[in-house]
XYZ file of C-alpha atoms in Angstrom:
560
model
C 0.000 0.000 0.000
C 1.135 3.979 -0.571
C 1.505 5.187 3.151
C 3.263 8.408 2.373
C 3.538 10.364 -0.846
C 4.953 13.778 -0.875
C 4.371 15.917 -4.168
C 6.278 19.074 -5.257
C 6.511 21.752 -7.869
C 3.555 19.454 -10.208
C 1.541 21.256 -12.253
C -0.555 23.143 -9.370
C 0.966 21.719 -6.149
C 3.581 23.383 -4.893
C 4.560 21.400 -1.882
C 2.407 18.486 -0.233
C 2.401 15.402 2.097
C -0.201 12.834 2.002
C -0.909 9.817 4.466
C -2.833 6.540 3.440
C -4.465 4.451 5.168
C -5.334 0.832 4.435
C -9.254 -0.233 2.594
C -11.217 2.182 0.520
C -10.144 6.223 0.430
C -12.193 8.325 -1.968
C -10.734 11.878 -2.878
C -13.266 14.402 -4.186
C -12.986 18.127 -5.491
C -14.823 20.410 -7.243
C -14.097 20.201 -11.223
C -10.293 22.009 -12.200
C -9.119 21.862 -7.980
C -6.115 19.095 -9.468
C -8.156 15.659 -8.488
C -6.137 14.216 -11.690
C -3.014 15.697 -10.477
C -2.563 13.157 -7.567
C -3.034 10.617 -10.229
C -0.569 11.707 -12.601
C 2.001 12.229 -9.807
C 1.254 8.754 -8.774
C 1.717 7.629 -12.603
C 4.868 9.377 -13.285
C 6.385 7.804 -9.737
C 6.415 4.717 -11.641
C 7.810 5.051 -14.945
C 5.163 6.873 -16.957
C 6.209 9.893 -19.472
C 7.277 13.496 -17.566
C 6.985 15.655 -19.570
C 8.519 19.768 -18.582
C 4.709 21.125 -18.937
C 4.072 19.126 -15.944
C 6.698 21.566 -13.714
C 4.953 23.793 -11.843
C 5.305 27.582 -13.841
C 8.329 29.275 -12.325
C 10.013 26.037 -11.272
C 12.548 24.345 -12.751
C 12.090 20.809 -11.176
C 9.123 18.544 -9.942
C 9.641 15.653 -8.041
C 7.566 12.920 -5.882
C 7.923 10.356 -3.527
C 6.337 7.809 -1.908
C 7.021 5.017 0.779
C 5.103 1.675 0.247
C 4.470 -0.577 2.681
C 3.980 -4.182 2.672
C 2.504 -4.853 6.409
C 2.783 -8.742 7.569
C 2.773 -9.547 3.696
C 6.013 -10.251 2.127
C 7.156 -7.750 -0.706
C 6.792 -8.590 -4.604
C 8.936 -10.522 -6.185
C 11.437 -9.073 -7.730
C 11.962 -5.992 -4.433
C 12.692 -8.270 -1.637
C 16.242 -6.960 -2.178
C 15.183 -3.062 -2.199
C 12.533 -3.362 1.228
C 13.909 -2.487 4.572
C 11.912 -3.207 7.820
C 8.907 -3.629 5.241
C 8.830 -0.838 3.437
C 10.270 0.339 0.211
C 10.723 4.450 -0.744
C 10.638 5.254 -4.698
C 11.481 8.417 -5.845
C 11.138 10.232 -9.515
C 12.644 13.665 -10.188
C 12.196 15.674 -13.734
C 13.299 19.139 -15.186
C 12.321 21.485 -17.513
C 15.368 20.376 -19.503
C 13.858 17.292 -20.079
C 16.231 15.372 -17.899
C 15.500 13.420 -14.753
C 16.276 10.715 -11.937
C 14.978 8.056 -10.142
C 15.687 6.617 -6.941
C 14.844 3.347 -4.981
C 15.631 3.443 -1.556
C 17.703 5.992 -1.800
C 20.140 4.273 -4.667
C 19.677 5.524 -8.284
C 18.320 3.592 -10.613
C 17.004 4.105 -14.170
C 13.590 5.307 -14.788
C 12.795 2.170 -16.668
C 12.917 0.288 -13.759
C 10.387 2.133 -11.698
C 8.394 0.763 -15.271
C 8.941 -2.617 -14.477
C 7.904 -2.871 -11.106
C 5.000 -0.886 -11.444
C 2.202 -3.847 -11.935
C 4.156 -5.277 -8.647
C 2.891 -2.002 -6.933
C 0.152 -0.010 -8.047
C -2.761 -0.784 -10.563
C -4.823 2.368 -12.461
C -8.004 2.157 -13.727
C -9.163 5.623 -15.848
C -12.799 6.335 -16.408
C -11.869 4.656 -20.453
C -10.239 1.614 -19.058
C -13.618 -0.443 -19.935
C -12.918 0.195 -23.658
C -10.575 -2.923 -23.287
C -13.909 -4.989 -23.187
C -14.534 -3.957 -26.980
C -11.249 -5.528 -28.095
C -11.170 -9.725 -28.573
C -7.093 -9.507 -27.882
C -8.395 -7.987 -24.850
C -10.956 -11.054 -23.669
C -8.150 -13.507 -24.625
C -5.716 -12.453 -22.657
C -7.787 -12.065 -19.496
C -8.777 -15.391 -19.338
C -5.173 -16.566 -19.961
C -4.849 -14.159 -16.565
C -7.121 -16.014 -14.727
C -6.683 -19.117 -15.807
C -2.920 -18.991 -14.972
C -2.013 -20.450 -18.341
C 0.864 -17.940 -19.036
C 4.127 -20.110 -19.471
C 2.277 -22.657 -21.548
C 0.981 -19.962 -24.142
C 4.349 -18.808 -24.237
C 5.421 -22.376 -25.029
C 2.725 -22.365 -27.574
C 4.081 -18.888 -28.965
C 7.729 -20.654 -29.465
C 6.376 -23.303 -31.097
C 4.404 -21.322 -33.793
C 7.348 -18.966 -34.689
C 9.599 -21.898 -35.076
C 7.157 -23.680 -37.081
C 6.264 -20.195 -39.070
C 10.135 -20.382 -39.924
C 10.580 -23.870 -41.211
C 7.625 -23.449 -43.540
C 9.246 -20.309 -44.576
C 12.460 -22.348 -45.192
C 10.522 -25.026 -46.776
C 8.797 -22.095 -49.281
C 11.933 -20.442 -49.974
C 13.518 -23.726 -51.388
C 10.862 -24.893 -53.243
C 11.191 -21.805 -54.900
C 14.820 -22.123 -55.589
C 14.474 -25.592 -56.806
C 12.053 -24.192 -59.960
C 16.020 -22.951 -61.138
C 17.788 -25.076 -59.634
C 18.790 -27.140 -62.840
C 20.149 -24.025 -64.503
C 21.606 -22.883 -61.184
C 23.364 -25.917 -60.635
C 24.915 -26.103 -64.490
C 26.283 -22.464 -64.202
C 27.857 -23.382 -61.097
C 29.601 -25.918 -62.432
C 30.462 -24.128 -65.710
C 32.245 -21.654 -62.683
C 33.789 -24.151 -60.520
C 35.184 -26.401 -62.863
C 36.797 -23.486 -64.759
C 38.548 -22.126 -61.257
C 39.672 -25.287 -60.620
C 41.144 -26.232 -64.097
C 43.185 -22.702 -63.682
C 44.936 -24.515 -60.867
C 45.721 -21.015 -58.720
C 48.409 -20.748 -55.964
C 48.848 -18.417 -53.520
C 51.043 -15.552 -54.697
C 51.436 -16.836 -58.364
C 50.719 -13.478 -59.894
C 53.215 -11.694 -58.186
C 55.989 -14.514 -59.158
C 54.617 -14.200 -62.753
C 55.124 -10.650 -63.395
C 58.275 -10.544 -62.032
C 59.375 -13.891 -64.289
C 57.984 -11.285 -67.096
C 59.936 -8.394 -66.241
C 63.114 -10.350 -65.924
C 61.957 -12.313 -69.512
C 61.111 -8.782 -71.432
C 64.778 -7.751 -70.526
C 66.559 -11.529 -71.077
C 69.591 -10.198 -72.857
C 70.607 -7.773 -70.788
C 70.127 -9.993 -67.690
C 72.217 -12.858 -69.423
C 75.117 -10.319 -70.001
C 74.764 -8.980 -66.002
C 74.954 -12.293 -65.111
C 77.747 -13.535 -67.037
C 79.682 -10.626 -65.988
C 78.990 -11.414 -62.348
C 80.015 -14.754 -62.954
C 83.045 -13.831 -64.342
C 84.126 -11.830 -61.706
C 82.989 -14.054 -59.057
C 84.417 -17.873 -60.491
C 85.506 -17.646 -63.715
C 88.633 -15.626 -64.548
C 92.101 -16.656 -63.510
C 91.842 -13.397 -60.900
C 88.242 -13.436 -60.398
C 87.033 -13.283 -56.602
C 87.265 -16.495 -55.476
C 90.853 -17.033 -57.281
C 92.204 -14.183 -55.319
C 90.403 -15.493 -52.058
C 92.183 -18.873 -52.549
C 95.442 -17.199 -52.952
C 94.708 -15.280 -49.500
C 93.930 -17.985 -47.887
C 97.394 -19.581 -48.766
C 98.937 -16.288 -47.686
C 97.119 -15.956 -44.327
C 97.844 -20.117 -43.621
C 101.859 -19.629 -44.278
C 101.564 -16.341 -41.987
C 99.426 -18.135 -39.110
C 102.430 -20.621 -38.499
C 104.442 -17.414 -37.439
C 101.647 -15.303 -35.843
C 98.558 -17.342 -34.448
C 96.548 -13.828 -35.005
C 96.421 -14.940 -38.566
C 95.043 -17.809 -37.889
C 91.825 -16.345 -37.369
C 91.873 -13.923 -40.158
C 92.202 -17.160 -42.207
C 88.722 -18.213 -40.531
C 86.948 -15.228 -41.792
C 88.378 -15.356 -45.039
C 87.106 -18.936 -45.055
C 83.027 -17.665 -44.192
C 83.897 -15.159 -47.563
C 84.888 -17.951 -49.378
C 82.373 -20.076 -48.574
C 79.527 -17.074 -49.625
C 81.350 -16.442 -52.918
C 80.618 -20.130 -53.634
C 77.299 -19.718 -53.048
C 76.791 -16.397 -54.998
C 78.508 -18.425 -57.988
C 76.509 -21.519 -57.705
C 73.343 -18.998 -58.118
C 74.421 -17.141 -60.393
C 75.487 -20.681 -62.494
C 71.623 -21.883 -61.701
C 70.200 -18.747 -63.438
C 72.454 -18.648 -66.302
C 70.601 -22.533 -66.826
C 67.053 -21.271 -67.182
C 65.175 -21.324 -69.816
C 64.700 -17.656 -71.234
C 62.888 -18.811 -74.415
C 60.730 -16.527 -76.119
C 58.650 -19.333 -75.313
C 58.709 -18.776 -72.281
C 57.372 -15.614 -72.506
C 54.752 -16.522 -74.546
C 53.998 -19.177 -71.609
C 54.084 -16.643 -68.995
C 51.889 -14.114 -70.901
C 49.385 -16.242 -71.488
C 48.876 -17.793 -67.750
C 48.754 -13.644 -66.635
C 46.195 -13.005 -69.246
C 43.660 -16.023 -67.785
C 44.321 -14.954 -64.333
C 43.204 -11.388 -65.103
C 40.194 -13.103 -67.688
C 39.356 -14.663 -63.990
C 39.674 -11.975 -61.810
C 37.049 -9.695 -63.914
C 34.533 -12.453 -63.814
C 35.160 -13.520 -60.068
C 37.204 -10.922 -57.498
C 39.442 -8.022 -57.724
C 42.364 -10.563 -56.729
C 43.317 -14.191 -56.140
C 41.790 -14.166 -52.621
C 38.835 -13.097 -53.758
C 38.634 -15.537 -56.382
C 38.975 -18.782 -53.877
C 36.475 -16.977 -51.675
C 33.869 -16.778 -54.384
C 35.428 -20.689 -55.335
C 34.654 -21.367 -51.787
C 30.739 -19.894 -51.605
C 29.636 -21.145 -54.908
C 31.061 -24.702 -54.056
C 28.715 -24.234 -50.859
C 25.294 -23.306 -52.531
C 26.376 -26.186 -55.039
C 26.710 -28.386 -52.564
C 23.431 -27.209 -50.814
C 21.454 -27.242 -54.295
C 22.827 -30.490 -54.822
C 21.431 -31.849 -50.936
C 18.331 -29.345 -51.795
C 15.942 -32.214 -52.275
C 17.305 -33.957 -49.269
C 16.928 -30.815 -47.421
C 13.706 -31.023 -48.302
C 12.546 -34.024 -46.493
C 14.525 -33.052 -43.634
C 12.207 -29.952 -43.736
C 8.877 -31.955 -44.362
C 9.639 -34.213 -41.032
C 10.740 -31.154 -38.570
C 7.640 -29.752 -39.822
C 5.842 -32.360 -38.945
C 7.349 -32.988 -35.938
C 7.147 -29.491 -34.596
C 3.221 -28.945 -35.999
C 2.618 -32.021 -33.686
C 3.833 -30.431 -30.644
C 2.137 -27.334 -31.719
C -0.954 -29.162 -31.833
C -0.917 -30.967 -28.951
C 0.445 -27.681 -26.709
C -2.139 -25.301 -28.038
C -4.960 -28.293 -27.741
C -3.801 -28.542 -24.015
C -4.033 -24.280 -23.860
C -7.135 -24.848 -25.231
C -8.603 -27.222 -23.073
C -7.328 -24.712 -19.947
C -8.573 -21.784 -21.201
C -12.293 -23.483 -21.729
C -12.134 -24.829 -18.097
C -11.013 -21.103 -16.627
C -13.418 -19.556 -18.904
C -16.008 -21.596 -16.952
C -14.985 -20.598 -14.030
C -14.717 -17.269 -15.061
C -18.424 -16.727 -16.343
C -19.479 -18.286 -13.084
C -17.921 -15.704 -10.908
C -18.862 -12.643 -12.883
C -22.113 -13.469 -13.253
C -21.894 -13.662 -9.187
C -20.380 -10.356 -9.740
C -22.441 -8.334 -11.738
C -25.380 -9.841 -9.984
C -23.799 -7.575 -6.522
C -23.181 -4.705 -9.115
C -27.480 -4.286 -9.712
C -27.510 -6.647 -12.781
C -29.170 -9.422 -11.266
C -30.977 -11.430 -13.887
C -28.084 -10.815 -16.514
C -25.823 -13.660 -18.354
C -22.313 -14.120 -18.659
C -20.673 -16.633 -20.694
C -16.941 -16.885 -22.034
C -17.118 -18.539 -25.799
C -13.867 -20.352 -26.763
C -13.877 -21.191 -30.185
C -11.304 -23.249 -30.922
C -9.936 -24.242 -35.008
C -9.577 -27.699 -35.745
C -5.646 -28.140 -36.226
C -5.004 -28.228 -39.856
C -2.062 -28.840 -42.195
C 0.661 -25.811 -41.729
C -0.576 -22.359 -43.159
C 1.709 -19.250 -42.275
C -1.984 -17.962 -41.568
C -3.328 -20.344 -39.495
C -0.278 -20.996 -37.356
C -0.980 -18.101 -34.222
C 1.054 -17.392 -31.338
C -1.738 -17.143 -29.384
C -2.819 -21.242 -30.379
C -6.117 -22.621 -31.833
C -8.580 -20.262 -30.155
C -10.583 -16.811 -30.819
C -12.278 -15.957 -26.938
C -15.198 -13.631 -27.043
C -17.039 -12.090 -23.596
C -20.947 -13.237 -24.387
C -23.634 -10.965 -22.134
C -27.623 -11.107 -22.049
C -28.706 -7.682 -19.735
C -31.802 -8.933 -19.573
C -34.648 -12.029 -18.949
C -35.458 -13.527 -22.128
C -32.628 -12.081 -24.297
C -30.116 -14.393 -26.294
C -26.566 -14.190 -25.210
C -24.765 -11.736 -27.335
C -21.001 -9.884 -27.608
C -20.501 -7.664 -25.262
C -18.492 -5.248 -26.732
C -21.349 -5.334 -29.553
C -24.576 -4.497 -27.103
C -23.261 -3.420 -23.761
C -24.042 -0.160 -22.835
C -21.500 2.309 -20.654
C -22.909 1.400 -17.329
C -23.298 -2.226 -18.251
C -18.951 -2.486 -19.604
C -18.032 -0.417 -16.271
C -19.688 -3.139 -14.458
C -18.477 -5.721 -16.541
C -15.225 -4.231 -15.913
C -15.562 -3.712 -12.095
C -16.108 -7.329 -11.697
C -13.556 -8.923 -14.010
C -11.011 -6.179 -11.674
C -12.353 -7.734 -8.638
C -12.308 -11.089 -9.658
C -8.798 -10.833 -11.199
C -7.638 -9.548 -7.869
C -8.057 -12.417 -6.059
C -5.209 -13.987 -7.969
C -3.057 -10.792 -7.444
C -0.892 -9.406 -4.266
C -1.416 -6.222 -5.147
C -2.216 -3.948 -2.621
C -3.210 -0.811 -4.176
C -6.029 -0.018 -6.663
C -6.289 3.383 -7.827
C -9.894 3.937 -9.711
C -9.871 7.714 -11.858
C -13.313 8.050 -12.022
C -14.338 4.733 -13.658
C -18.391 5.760 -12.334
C -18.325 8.857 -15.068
C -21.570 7.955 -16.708
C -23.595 6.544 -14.301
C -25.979 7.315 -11.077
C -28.216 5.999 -8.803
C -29.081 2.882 -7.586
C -25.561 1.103 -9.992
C -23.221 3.636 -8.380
C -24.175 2.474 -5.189
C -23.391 -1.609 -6.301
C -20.118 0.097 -7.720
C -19.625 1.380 -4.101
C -20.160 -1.793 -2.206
C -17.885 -3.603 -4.615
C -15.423 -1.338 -4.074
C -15.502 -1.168 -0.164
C -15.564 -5.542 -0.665
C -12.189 -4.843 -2.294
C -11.103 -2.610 -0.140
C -11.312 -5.094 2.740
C -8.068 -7.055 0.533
C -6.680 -3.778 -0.591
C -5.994 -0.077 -0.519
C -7.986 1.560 -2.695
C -7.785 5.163 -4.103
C -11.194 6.458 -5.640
C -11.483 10.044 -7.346
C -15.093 10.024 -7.506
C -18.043 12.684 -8.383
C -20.499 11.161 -6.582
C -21.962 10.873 -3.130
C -23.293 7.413 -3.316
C -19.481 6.300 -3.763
C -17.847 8.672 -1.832
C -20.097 7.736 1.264
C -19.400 3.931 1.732
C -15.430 4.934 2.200
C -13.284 4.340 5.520
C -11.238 7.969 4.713
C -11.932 10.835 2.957
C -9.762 13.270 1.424
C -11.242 16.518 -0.182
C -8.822 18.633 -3.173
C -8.666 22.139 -2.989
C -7.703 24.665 -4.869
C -6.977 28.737 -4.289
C -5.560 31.306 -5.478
C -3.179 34.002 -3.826
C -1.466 36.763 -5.598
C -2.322 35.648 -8.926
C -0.735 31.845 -8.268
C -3.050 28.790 -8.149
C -2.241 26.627 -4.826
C -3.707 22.754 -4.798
C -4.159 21.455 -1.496
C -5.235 18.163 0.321
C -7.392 17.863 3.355
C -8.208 14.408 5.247
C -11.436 14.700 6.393
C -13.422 13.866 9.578
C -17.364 12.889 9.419
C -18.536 16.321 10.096
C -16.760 17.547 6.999
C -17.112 14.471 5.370
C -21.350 15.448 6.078
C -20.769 18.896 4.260
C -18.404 17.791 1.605
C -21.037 15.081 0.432
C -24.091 17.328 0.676
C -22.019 19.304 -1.837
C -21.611 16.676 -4.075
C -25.422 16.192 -3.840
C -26.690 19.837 -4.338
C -23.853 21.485 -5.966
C -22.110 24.754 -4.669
C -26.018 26.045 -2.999
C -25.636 23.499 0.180
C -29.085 23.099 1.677
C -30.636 21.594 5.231
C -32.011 18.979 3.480
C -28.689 17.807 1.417
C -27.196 17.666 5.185
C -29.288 15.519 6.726
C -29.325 13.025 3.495
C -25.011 13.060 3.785
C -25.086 12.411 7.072
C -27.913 10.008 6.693
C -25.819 8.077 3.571
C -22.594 8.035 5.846
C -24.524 6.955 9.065
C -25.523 4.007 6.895
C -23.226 3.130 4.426
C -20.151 3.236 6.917
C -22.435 0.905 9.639
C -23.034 -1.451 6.431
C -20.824 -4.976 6.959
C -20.868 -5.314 3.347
């Protein structure tokens, strides 16, 4: 339950503190005093939308709090971890710069949170919520509610998008395999010609350079005979003179052993002019044909022919080898893939079947139970000789359709109601009048509250419409309720407003051109004068007295 909420800088409220009490508090005003203020503070506390024209003019800020308090019960799940000795303090702060803050327990957290634990906290009801009875979605998903069949319709809801994919699948290759024949013979035309090329990694680079050295044979041929010359062949080429040194450097060494090691240096030189000759020998034995050239030409001028038709380069020419061997490969396996799809189909469609049949077979037993308890319902809200019922039609399972195959299973739930003796049963979002949905919708609240641990209903004037003798059933329902839970009522009328525990009347005044809203908790005298007003209007007669205090006498003695 709210035990404390403190408002500031909203809209017409400047600064107040409010304390709750436990069962059924109405708060009345006269039309414009800020009734709908306490509700939209309450709203934006958990997560709703601030925006700056909320901020009170002049102010650059608006914040509220409010401590909730859980009694014996134990807290929601989900804020066990956030509730000290019981009680749990939220907090929501916006500016006019469009930024803002939240707090839980004193420890910032993001607004989205105070979102999510919301429904754990505080449930509001606006004088439209009823228009949710004129919506089938609407009807389905309240019996799923009530009939606590949540984790299997999600089940159900896995089930149908995995089966909406392999159909998909299934589609999709049946309409590649109208091509496929074609598709497969290019593919091959492709693959067969990459592989007859017979690629390596860095060929093209080795091939130009084989070119260059080719285009300019003669020259190279003469450089290289003239290094070999100098190096090995001559009678005082390099390694003739080396050998010579050597000998020198030996004789020396058997005078001076620091020649000795001169001589082992000279030997490493010898040993690389070897090698430079033996090289240079190797390359004077290639071919350098014109050919060869020829040869050479021709393998760079297929490489390029390949890399305009497949990649920029020789990578990208074994990727695109690589991906078109794949989708060969998986055309080729296509009609295997097939059957594969066929049998998870089948498979999956079966447990479809059987999960949603199972949903369906819950959802008819809680609609039952359902129709039973608001007919019991409505009958204590004034429409005692109506009918309820809860239709579940449910579609025989059929072979997979993308359009058949629903999330939500095998079933379309509609709310049936007959107002009156003799009258068929009939939709009720088709023939219900206002009164007769904000009844309708009173009762599936209460009855859906059983199943809840809520402890605070807030109702925005959900009796705009209606008088008389049905506001006064919508007034005992609501004190019933308000024996399991707080309730906050902003209400118009006196038949409501007298059958509540507290009372709170919103003011509003106006000093030195600024409008103040105030709230005042009021005791049974004022209670008397506040509900004569809402009887008579703004002239307050001796007569509209005596009827308050005669309603409040009554309606507060009343056990139920």
């Amino acid at each position: 339950m709210i035990k404390f909420l403190h408002i500031r800088n909203l809209a017409t409220i400047e600064d107040i503190e409010l304390s709750f009490a436990e069962g059924f508090s109405i708060l009345t005003g006269e039309t414009g005093a800020g009734k709908s203020i306490i509700i939209d503070s309450i709203r934006l506390l958990l997560g709703d939308k601030g925006p700056a024209d909320l901020i009170r003019t002049g102010k650059t800020e608006a914040a509220v709090e409010a401590i909730f308090s859980f009694g014996r019960e134990s807290a929601p799940a989900g804020l066990e971890s956030l509730v000290q000795d019981g009680e749990i303090t939220l907090s929501r702060q916006i500016t006019d710069q469009g930024a803002g803050k939240a707090y839980a327990g004193g420890v910032l957290v993001p607004v989205k949170k105070l979102k999510e634990w919301s429904p754990l906290l505080v449930d509001i009801y606006g004088q439209n919520d009823h228009v949710f009875l004129l919506h089938l979605e609407s009807h389905l998903n309240y019996v799923d509610h009530f009939g606590e069949t949540t984790a299997l319709r999600e089940e159900v809801a896995g089930l149908a998008q995995a089966l909406r994919k392999l159909i998909k699948d299934k589609k999709d290759l049946e309409a590649r395999q109208q091509d496929a024949v074609q598709r497969l013979d290019f593919l091959e035309y492709q693959i067969k010609e990459i592989e007859e090329a017979g690629l390596k990694p860095g060929e093209e680079e080795e091939l130009h350079q084989e070119r260059h050295v080719l285009k300019h044979a003669e020259k190279v041929a003469g450089l290289v005979a003239s290094a070999l010359d100098l190096t090995y062949n001559q009678e005082d080429s390099l390694t003739a003179l080396a050998g010579r040194l050597d000998h020198a450097l030996t004789e020396l060494g058997t005078f001076d052993p620091a020649f000795q090691a001169l001589g082992q240096r000279l030997g490493e030189v010898s040993i690389t002019l070897g090698e430079i000759a033996d090289a240079l020998m190797r390359y004077q034995e290639k071919q350098t044909s014109p050919e060869r050239l020829e040869a050479v030409e021709e393998r760079l001028s297929l490489i390029e022919k390949l890399k305009r038709k497949y990649g920029r380069d020789l990578k990208d020419i074994c990727y695109y080898y690589d991906r078109i061997r794949a989708e060969r490969d998986d055309l080729a396996n296509s009609r295997e893939r097939l059957e594969s799809l066929t049998r998870e189909i089948g498979t999956t469609l079966a447990a479809y079947t059987s999960q949603a049949s199972e949903l369906s077979r819950r959802r008819v037993q809680a609609g039952r139970a359902l129709q039973s308890q608001i007919e019991k319902e409505i009958g204590l809200l004034g429409m005692t000789k109506a009918r309820f019922s809860v239709q579940v039609t449910t579609a025989a399972p059929s072979s997979p359709d993308l359009d058949k195959v629903r999330d939500t299973g095998l079933d379309d739930v509609e709310f049936l109601i007959s107002p009156n003796p003799g009258e068929q049963l009939k939709p009720l979002r088709k023939i219900a009048s206002g009164g007769e949905l904000s009844r309708v919708m009173l009762a599936l609240k209460a009855v859906g509250k059983e199943k809840e641990s809520l402890k605070t209903l807030v109702f925005d004037e959900v009796d705009a419409g209606i008088g008389g003798k049905t506001a006064e059933f919508i007034a005992q329902k609501l004190k019933e309720l308000g024996r399991r839970h707080q309730i906050l009522c902003i209400t118009h009328l006196p038949q409501i407003a007298s059958f509540a525990a507290h009372h709170y009347r919103i003011e509003k005044r106006v000093e030195k051109n600024r409008t103040y809203t105030s709230v005042v908790r009021l005791d049974f005298e004022a209670r008397v004068e506040e509900i004569a007003r809402l009887i008579s209007g703004s002239r307050i007669t001796s007569a509209s007295r005596e009827h308050s205090r005669e309603m409040l006498t009554h309606n507060l003695s009343e056990s139920s």
